[in-house]
PDB file of C-alpha atoms in Angstrom:
ATOM      1  CA  UNK Z   1      14.083   3.251  -9.536  1.00  0.00           C
ATOM      2  CA  UNK Z   2      10.884   4.823  -8.213  1.00  0.00           C
ATOM      3  CA  UNK Z   3       9.372   3.789  -4.897  1.00  0.00           C
ATOM      4  CA  UNK Z   4       6.376   2.312  -6.759  1.00  0.00           C
ATOM      5  CA  UNK Z   5       8.722   0.150  -8.845  1.00  0.00           C
ATOM      6  CA  UNK Z   6      10.581  -0.983  -5.724  1.00  0.00           C
ATOM      7  CA  UNK Z   7       7.294  -1.936  -4.060  1.00  0.00           C
ATOM      8  CA  UNK Z   8       6.069  -3.828  -7.120  1.00  0.00           C
ATOM      9  CA  UNK Z   9       9.378  -5.662  -7.445  1.00  0.00           C
ATOM     10  CA  UNK Z  10       9.322  -6.681  -3.786  1.00  0.00           C
ATOM     11  CA  UNK Z  11       5.708  -7.875  -3.885  1.00  0.00           C
ATOM     12  CA  UNK Z  12       6.325  -9.799  -7.113  1.00  0.00           C
ATOM     13  CA  UNK Z  13       9.342 -11.707  -5.765  1.00  0.00           C
ATOM     14  CA  UNK Z  14       7.525 -14.987  -5.073  1.00  0.00           C
ATOM     15  CA  UNK Z  15       5.140 -14.750  -8.063  1.00  0.00           C
ATOM     16  CA  UNK Z  16       6.904 -13.308 -11.096  1.00  0.00           C
ATOM     17  CA  UNK Z  17       5.819 -10.048 -12.717  1.00  0.00           C
ATOM     18  CA  UNK Z  18       2.173  -9.668 -11.712  1.00  0.00           C
ATOM     19  CA  UNK Z  19       1.968  -6.318  -9.891  1.00  0.00           C
ATOM     20  CA  UNK Z  20       3.094  -3.232 -11.798  1.00  0.00           C
ATOM     21  CA  UNK Z  21       4.232   0.126 -10.475  1.00  0.00           C
ATOM     22  CA  UNK Z  22       1.046   1.524 -12.013  1.00  0.00           C
ATOM     23  CA  UNK Z  23      -1.019  -0.922  -9.917  1.00  0.00           C
ATOM     24  CA  UNK Z  24       0.698   0.355  -6.768  1.00  0.00           C
ATOM     25  CA  UNK Z  25       0.160   3.983  -7.756  1.00  0.00           C
ATOM     26  CA  UNK Z  26      -3.499   3.528  -8.701  1.00  0.00           C
ATOM     27  CA  UNK Z  27      -4.213   1.752  -5.417  1.00  0.00           C
ATOM     28  CA  UNK Z  28      -2.494   4.370  -3.250  1.00  0.00           C
ATOM     29  CA  UNK Z  29      -4.176   7.259  -5.074  1.00  0.00           C
ATOM     30  CA  UNK Z  30      -7.663   5.749  -5.041  1.00  0.00           C
ATOM     31  CA  UNK Z  31      -7.723   4.220  -1.564  1.00  0.00           C
ATOM     32  CA  UNK Z  32      -8.815   0.813  -2.821  1.00  0.00           C
ATOM     33  CA  UNK Z  33      -7.093  -2.075  -4.551  1.00  0.00           C
ATOM     34  CA  UNK Z  34      -7.115  -0.865  -8.152  1.00  0.00           C
ATOM     35  CA  UNK Z  35      -4.681  -3.176  -9.953  1.00  0.00           C
ATOM     36  CA  UNK Z  36      -5.229  -4.263 -13.529  1.00  0.00           C
ATOM     37  CA  UNK Z  37      -6.032  -7.843 -12.440  1.00  0.00           C
ATOM     38  CA  UNK Z  38      -7.580  -9.666  -9.508  1.00  0.00           C
ATOM     39  CA  UNK Z  39      -4.357 -11.623  -9.091  1.00  0.00           C
ATOM     40  CA  UNK Z  40      -2.401  -8.381  -8.693  1.00  0.00           C
ATOM     41  CA  UNK Z  41      -4.996  -7.047  -6.252  1.00  0.00           C
ATOM     42  CA  UNK Z  42      -4.597 -10.205  -4.186  1.00  0.00           C
ATOM     43  CA  UNK Z  43      -0.858  -9.675  -4.007  1.00  0.00           C
ATOM     44  CA  UNK Z  44      -1.269  -5.959  -3.235  1.00  0.00           C
ATOM     45  CA  UNK Z  45      -3.366  -6.844  -0.192  1.00  0.00           C
ATOM     46  CA  UNK Z  46      -0.089  -7.694   1.571  1.00  0.00           C
ATOM     47  CA  UNK Z  47       1.345  -4.212   0.908  1.00  0.00           C
ATOM     48  CA  UNK Z  48       1.262  -2.990   4.507  1.00  0.00           C
ATOM     49  CA  UNK Z  49       2.634  -6.202   5.999  1.00  0.00           C
ATOM     50  CA  UNK Z  50       5.315  -6.847   3.365  1.00  0.00           C
ATOM     51  CA  UNK Z  51       6.661  -3.353   2.625  1.00  0.00           C
ATOM     52  CA  UNK Z  52       8.251  -0.930   5.071  1.00  0.00           C
ATOM     53  CA  UNK Z  53       6.097   2.018   6.093  1.00  0.00           C
ATOM     54  CA  UNK Z  54       8.881   4.395   5.050  1.00  0.00           C
ATOM     55  CA  UNK Z  55       8.829   3.092   1.484  1.00  0.00           C
ATOM     56  CA  UNK Z  56       5.020   3.210   1.299  1.00  0.00           C
ATOM     57  CA  UNK Z  57       5.002   6.799   2.595  1.00  0.00           C
ATOM     58  CA  UNK Z  58       7.800   7.755   0.204  1.00  0.00           C
ATOM     59  CA  UNK Z  59       5.836   6.286  -2.691  1.00  0.00           C
ATOM     60  CA  UNK Z  60       2.629   8.039  -1.633  1.00  0.00           C
ATOM     61  CA  UNK Z  61       4.513  11.323  -1.498  1.00  0.00           C
ATOM     62  CA  UNK Z  62       6.170  10.754  -4.897  1.00  0.00           C
ATOM     63  CA  UNK Z  63       2.867  10.041  -6.639  1.00  0.00           C
ATOM     64  CA  UNK Z  64       0.764  12.610  -4.815  1.00  0.00           C
ATOM     65  CA  UNK Z  65      -1.489  10.056  -3.146  1.00  0.00           C
ATOM     66  CA  UNK Z  66      -3.748  11.773  -0.595  1.00  0.00           C
ATOM     67  CA  UNK Z  67      -2.869  10.589   2.932  1.00  0.00           C
ATOM     68  CA  UNK Z  68      -6.502   9.798   3.682  1.00  0.00           C
ATOM     69  CA  UNK Z  69      -6.633   7.502   0.627  1.00  0.00           C
ATOM     70  CA  UNK Z  70      -3.510   5.641   1.772  1.00  0.00           C
ATOM     71  CA  UNK Z  71      -5.033   5.243   5.239  1.00  0.00           C
ATOM     72  CA  UNK Z  72      -8.245   3.973   3.652  1.00  0.00           C
ATOM     73  CA  UNK Z  73      -6.287   1.432   1.610  1.00  0.00           C
ATOM     74  CA  UNK Z  74      -4.857   0.042   4.860  1.00  0.00           C
ATOM     75  CA  UNK Z  75      -8.380  -0.191   6.305  1.00  0.00           C
ATOM     76  CA  UNK Z  76      -9.519  -2.009   3.158  1.00  0.00           C
ATOM     77  CA  UNK Z  77      -6.712  -4.532   3.617  1.00  0.00           C
ATOM     78  CA  UNK Z  78      -7.832  -5.150   7.183  1.00  0.00           C
ATOM     79  CA  UNK Z  79     -11.434  -5.631   6.046  1.00  0.00           C
ATOM     80  CA  UNK Z  80     -10.170  -8.273   3.607  1.00  0.00           C
ATOM     81  CA  UNK Z  81      -8.631 -10.181   6.513  1.00  0.00           C
ATOM     82  CA  UNK Z  82      -5.003  -9.130   6.202  1.00  0.00           C
ATOM     83  CA  UNK Z  83      -3.108  -9.080   9.491  1.00  0.00           C
ATOM     84  CA  UNK Z  84      -2.649  -5.719  11.190  1.00  0.00           C
ATOM     85  CA  UNK Z  85       0.701  -4.077  10.603  1.00  0.00           C
ATOM     86  CA  UNK Z  86       2.091  -2.765  13.887  1.00  0.00           C
ATOM     87  CA  UNK Z  87       4.933  -1.123  11.944  1.00  0.00           C
ATOM     88  CA  UNK Z  88       2.468   0.775   9.721  1.00  0.00           C
ATOM     89  CA  UNK Z  89       0.282   1.736  12.665  1.00  0.00           C
ATOM     90  CA  UNK Z  90       3.286   2.933  14.678  1.00  0.00           C
ATOM     91  CA  UNK Z  91       4.675   4.891  11.751  1.00  0.00           C
ATOM     92  CA  UNK Z  92       1.401   6.669  11.080  1.00  0.00           C
ATOM     93  CA  UNK Z  93      -0.090   7.022  14.560  1.00  0.00           C
ATOM     94  CA  UNK Z  94       1.837  10.183  15.350  1.00  0.00           C
ATOM     95  CA  UNK Z  95       1.051  11.732  11.994  1.00  0.00           C
ATOM     96  CA  UNK Z  96      -2.299  13.441  12.398  1.00  0.00           C
ATOM     97  CA  UNK Z  97      -2.920  13.465   8.641  1.00  0.00           C
ATOM     98  CA  UNK Z  98      -3.238   9.664   8.702  1.00  0.00           C
ATOM     99  CA  UNK Z  99      -5.605   9.522  11.619  1.00  0.00           C
ATOM    100  CA  UNK Z 100      -9.308   9.244  10.945  1.00  0.00           C
TER     101      UNK Z 100
END
């Protein structure tokens, strides 16, 4: 199973099949919430608080998502009022490619 499928499955657990692997991939590659539906985008907003940084980074690497787009997606989540993710920030703070 791909990292994007694992992420989608995890995020869908309380809702049923709403978020697809393609929604995860499109969002990571574009740097904004780019799911096929608003409902899926709302669920994806929790990506950085609900999914381990290692899995997100693995997925980004697998799909060729530019690091700056992934970092921007996190910033977009914060702007939407999602809680900060200390785990994400710790995991990416020492990686200069994720710093702005």
